[in-house]
XYZ file of C-alpha atoms in Angstrom:
430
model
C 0.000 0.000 0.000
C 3.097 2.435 0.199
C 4.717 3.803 -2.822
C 7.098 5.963 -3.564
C 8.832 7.078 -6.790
C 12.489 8.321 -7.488
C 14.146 9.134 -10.697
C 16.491 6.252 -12.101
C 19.837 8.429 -11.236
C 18.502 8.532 -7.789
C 17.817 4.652 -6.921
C 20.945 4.337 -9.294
C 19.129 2.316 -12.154
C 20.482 4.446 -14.818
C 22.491 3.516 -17.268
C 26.147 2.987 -17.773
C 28.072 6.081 -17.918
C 29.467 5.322 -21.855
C 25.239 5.203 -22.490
C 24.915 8.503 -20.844
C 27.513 10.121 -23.014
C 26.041 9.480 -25.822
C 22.749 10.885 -24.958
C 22.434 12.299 -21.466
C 20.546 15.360 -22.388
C 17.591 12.983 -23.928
C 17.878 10.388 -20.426
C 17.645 13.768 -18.573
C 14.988 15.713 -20.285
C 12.699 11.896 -19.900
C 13.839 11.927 -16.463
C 12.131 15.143 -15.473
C 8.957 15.288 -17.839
C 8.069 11.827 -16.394
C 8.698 12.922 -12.677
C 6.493 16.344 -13.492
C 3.369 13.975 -14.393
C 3.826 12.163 -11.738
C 3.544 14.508 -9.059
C 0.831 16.808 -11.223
C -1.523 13.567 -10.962
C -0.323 12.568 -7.345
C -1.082 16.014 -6.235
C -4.433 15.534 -7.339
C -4.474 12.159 -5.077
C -3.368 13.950 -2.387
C -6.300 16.202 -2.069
C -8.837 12.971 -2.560
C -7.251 10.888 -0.208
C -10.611 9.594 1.531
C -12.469 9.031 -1.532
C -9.486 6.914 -2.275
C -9.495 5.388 0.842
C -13.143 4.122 0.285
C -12.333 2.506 -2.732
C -9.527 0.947 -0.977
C -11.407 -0.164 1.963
C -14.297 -1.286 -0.804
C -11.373 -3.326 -2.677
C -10.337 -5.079 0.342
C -13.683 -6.267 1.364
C -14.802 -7.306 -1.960
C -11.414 -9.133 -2.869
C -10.101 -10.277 0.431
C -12.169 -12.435 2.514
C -10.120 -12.226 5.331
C -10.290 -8.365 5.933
C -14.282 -8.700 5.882
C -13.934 -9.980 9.298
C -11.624 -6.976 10.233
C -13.946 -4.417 8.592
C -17.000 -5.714 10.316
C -15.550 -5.664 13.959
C -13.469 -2.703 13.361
C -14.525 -0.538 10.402
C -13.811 3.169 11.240
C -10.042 1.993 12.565
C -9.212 -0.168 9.560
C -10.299 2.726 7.482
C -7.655 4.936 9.515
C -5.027 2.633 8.460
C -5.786 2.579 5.227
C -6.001 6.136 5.031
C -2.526 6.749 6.556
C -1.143 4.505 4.546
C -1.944 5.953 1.467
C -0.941 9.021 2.648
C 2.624 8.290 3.464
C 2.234 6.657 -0.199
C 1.239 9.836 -2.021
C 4.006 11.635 0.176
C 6.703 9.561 -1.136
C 5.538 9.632 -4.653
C 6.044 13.809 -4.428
C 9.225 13.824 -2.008
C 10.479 10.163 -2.145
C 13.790 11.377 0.053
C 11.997 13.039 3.324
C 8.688 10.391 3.372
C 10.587 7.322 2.740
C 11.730 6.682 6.220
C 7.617 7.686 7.987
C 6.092 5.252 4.890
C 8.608 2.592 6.245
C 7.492 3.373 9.830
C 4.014 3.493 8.844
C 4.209 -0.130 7.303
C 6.151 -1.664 10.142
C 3.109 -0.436 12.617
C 0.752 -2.016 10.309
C 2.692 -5.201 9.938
C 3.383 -5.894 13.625
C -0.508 -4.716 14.978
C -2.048 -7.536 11.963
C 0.753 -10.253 12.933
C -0.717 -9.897 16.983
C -4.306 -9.698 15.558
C -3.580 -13.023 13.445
C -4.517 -11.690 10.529
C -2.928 -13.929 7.788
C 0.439 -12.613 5.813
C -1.315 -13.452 2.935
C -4.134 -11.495 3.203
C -2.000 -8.206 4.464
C 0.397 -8.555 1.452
C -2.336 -8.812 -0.546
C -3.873 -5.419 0.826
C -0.694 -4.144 -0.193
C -0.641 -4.745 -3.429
C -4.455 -3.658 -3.842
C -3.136 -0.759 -2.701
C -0.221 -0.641 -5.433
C -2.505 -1.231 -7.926
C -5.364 1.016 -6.612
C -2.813 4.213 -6.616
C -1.081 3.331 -10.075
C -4.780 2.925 -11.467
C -5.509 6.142 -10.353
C -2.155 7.930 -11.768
C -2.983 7.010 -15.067
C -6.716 7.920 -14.727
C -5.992 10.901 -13.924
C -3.095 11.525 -16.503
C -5.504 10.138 -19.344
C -8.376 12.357 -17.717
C -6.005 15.642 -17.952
C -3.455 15.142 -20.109
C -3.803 12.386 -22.466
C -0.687 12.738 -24.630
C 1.292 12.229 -21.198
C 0.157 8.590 -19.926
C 3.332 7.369 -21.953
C 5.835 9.244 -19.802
C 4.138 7.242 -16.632
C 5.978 4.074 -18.388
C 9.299 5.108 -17.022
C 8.500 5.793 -13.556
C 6.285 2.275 -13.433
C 9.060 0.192 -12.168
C 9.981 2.339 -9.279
C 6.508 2.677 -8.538
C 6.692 -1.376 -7.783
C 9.713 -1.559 -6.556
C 8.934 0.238 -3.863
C 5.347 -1.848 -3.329
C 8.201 -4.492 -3.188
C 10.124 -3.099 -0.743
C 7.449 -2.241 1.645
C 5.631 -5.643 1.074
C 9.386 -7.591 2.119
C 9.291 -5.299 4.996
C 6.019 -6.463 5.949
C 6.335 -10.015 5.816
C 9.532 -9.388 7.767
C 8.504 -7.646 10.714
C 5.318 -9.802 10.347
C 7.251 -12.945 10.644
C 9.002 -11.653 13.930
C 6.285 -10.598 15.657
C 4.740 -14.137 15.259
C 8.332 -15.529 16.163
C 7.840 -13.926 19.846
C 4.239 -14.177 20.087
C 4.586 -18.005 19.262
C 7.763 -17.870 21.945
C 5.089 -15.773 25.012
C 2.585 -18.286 24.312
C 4.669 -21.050 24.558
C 6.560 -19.291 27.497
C 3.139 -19.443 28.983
C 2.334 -22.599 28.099
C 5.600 -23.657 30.177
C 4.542 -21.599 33.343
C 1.477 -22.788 33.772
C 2.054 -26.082 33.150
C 4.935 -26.281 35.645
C 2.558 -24.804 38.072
C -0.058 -27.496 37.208
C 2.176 -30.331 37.950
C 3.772 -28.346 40.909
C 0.448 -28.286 42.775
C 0.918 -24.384 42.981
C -1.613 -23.103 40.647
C -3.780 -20.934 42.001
C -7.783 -21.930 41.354
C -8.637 -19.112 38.907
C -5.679 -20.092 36.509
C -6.864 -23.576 36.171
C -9.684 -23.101 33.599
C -7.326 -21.233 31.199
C -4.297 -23.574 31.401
C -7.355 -26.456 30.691
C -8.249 -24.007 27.937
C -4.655 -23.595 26.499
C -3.922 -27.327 27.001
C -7.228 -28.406 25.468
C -7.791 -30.599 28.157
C -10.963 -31.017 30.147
C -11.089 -29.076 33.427
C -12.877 -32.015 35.096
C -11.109 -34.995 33.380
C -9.166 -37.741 35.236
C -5.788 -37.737 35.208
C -2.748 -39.540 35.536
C 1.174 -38.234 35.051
C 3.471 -40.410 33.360
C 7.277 -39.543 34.684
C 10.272 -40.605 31.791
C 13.906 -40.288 32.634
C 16.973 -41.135 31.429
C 18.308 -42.507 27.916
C 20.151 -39.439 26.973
C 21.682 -38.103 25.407
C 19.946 -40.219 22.640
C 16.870 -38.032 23.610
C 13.145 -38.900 24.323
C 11.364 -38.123 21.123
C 10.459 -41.614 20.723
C 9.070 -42.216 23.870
C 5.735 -40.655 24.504
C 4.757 -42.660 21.456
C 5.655 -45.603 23.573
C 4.814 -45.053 26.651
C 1.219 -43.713 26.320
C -0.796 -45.517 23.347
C -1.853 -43.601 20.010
C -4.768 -41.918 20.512
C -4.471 -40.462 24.345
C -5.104 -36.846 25.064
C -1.522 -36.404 26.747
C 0.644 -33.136 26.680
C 4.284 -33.356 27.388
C 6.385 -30.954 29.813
C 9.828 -31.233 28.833
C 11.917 -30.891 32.106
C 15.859 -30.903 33.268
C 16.244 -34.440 33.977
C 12.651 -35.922 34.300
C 9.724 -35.459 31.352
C 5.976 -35.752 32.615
C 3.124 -36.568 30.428
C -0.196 -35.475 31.706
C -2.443 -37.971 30.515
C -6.252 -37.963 29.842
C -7.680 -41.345 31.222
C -11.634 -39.893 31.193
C -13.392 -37.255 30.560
C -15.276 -36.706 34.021
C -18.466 -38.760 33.367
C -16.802 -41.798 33.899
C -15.992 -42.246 29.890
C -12.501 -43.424 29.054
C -11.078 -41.775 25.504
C -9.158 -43.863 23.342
C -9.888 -47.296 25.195
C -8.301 -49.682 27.510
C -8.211 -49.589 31.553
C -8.942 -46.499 32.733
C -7.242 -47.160 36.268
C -3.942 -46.509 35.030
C -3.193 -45.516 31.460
C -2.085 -48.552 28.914
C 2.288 -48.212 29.675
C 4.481 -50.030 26.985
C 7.756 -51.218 27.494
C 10.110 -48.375 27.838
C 11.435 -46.913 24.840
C 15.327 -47.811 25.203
C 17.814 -49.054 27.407
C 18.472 -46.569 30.657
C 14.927 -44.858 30.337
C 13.029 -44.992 33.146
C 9.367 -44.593 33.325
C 7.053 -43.958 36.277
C 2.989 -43.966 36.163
C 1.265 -42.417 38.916
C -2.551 -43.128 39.927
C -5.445 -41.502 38.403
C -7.056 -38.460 39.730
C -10.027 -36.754 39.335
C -9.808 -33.126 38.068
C -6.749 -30.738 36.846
C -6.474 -29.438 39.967
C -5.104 -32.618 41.504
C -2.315 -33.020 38.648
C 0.123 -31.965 41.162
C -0.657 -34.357 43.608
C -0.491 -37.018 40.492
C 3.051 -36.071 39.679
C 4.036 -36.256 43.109
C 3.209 -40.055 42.853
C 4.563 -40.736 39.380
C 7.792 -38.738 40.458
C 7.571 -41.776 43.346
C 6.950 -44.537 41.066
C 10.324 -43.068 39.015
C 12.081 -42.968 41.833
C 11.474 -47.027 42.415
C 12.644 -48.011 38.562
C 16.280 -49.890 38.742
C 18.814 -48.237 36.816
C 19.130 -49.647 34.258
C 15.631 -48.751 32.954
C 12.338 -50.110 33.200
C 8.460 -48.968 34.105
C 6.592 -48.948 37.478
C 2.857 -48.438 37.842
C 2.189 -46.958 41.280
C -0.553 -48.682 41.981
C 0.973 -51.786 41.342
C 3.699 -51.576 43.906
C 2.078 -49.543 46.665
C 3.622 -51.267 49.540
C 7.438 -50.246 48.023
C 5.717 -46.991 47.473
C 4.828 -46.747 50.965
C 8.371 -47.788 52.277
C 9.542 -44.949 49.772
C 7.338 -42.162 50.834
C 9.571 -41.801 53.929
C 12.741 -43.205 53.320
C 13.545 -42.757 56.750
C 10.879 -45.025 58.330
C 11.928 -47.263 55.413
C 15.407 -47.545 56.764
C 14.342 -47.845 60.435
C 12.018 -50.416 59.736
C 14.841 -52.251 57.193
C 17.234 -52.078 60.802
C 14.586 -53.047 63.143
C 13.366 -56.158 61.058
C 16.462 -57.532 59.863
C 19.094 -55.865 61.278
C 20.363 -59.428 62.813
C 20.938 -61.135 59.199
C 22.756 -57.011 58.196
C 25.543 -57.806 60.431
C 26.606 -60.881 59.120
C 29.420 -61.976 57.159
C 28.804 -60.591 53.566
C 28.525 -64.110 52.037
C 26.176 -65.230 54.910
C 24.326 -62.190 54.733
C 23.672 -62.099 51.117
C 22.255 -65.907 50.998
C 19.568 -65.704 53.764
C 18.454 -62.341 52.043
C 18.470 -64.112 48.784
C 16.682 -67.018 49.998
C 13.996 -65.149 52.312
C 13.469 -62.663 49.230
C 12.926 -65.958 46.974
C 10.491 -67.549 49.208
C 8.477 -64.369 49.367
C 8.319 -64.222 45.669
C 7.046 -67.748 45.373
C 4.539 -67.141 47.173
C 5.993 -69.088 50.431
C 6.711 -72.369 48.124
C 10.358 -73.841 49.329
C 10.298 -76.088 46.510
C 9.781 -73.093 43.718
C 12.158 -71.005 45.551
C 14.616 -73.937 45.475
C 14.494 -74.396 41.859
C 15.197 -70.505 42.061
C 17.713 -70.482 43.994
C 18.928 -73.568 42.602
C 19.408 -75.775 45.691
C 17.446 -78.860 47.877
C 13.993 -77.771 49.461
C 15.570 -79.060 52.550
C 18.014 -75.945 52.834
C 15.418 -73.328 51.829
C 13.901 -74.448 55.350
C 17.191 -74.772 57.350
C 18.232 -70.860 55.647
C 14.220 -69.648 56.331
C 14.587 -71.295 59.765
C 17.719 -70.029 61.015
C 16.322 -66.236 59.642
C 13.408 -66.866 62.436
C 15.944 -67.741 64.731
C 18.021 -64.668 64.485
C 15.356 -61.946 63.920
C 12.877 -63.283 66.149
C 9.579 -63.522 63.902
C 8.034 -66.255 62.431
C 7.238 -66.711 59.020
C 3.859 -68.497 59.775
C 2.689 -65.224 61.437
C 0.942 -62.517 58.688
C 2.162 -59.708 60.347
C 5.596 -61.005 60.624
C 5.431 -61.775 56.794
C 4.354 -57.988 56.180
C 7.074 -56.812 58.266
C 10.267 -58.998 56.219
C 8.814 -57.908 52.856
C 8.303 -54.213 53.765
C 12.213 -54.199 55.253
C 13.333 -56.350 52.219
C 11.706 -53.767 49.823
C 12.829 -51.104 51.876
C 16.741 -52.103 51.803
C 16.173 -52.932 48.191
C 14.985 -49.823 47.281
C 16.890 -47.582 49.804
C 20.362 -49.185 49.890
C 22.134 -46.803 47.462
């Protein structure tokens, strides 16, 4: 929409100086005839600058559907632009040298208040060039209207007439582009912050419908957090894929050392999306060697995704090191010994703090084989094909653990107590 014009000698199109010599008085004499039409027709602009601003404005909302919009819910300030943007045009087609740098200014404004209104580049460059064609149109109506014989001389002013379209239309899409840089880099920015706060249990109740809003994710859904750590520096793109099934609402918060998915399970009515058990959400295998994954328990509501990371952070915590996933809820006594590490390690002393001061190699095999009989479900004979020895010394090892703790095995609560201080040195000896 901003023009301006210059001679050739100024924006240093002219010809070679051995051309010049042989006719520089004829170059010249074009030179100036064609720059005295100009301005004699743009002067006449000038003084009709809203009735060219209506046909403008009328241009734009016949031939660009996306400024219809624009006009409807703001029609007396997009008329303002358009009108001072055809008047820093008409400026710089009578004094190119003083108006250049305000037409510049004027198309940066414009350029940077459409890119934060989200009005598509396309659409604004096309205004531009409306606007470009609307003035030229006019120049050589009014030329024909006043001075027919002169329309020709226009011809050598046309292409720095465009050029200048040009210029302003790169410096549009220029400053546009930027603007959308940083308003894509605030949104995500915000995106970050609230999200953090979400799964730090600190956001405050009135932010919680917008970062539902931003997140497209139901404000009354039910939620779990899936926690992923480790295999870098290979990086985690893979995972998420992995870990939470195609389909799942999830959104990713990409942290220092620990990524947490906030997953979608239901939508509040007691509907699952995308299938499965709605308990926990459906956790693959994880996606390469040293990654870690933890899955907390479901919630009900975005408000309570803190406390849901808080578990899955828990559940992380409890994966070996050499990668692997744990489902909270499927390992809720560890999780209780892990909770408080430092009942975990009293109750690890209290219960078996006999067999801990041991010989190493005596230690380790009454560990071994109480840990084995737990897992096999209190068979001796599967835990001595475990352990690869005779039934017979599964007992005599299980007996002489009774002997030197002082519980009994055939007593629940005794039972409880070795596998809560087994999982608790397990988990707590490093």
């Amino acid at each position: 929409m901003h023009h301006a014009v210059r001679s050739r000698v100024e924006l240093g199109h002219g010809p070679p100086t051995a051309a010049r010599s042989h006719a520089p008085k004829a170059r010249s004499l074009i030179d100036a005839d064609a720059l005295r039409v100009l301005h004699r027709s743009a002067r006449v602009l000038q003084n009709n600058l809203p009735e060219l601003t209506d046909r403008l404005v009328a241009a734009l909302r016949e031939r660009e559907p996306a400024y219809r919009s624009t006009l409807e819910s703001d029609a007396a300030g997009t008329w303002q632009e358009v009108h001072r943007s055809l008047r820093h045009s008409v400026n710089s087609l009578l004094d190119p040298r003083s108006a250049r740098d305000a037409a510049l200014r004027c198309s940066w404004r414009i350029g940077a208040a459409r890119a934060e209104q989200g009005l598509p580049l396309d659409a604004l460059l096309h205004a531009f060039r409306l606007g470009g064609s609307l003035v030229w149109q006019v120049l050589v109506e009014e030329t024909s209207r006043t001075a027919p014989e002169d329309v020709r001389l226009l011809v050598h002013v046309a292409a720095d007439v465009w050029n200048f379209v040009d210029e302003h239309c790169t410096l549009v899409a220029d400053v546009y582009r930027k603007v959308e840089r940083q308003h894509a880099w605030r949104q995500e920015h915000r995106v970050r912050l609230l999200t953090a706060a979400l799964l730090d249990g600190t956001s405050r109740i009135a932010d919680v419908a917008e970062t539902a809003e931003i997140l497209d994710l139901p404000e009354q859904g039910r939620y779990a957090v899936v926690a992923v750590a480790g295999g870098r520096p290979a990086g985690r793109a893979s995972v998420p894929g992995v870990v939470v099934p195609a389909g799942a609402r999830v959104h990713w918060h990409t942290g220092v050392d620990v990524d947490h998915g906030i997953v979608l399970v239901g939508d509040g009515d007691g509907d699952g999306e995308g299938g499965g058990d709605l308990s926990v959400p459906t956790v693959g295998p994880a996606a390469s060697t040293g990654t870690r994954v933890g899955v907390g328990p479901v919630v009900s509501g975005l408000a309570a995704v803190g406390d849901a990371r808080r578990l899955a952070d828990l559940a992380l915590s409890m994966c070996a090191d050499d990668g692997g996933t744990v489902r909270l809820t499927e390992q809720l006594p560890a999780a209780l010994v892990m909770s408080c590490p430092e009942l975990g390690g009293a109750l690890a002393e209290e219960v078996l703090g006999p067999l801990l001061r041991l010989e190493q190699s005596d230690r380790d095999i009454l560990l071994d084989t109480l840990a084995a009989w737990l897992a096999c479900d209190g068979s001796a004979q599967r835990a001595s094909a475990r352990l690869y020895c005779h039934r017979n010394t599964v007992l005599n090892r299980l007996k002489r653990c009774e002997q030197l703790t002082g519980r009994s095995l055939a007593r629940p609560a005794d039972m409880v107590e070795f596998s809560l201080a087994l999982t608790a040195r397990r988990l707590l000896r490093d």
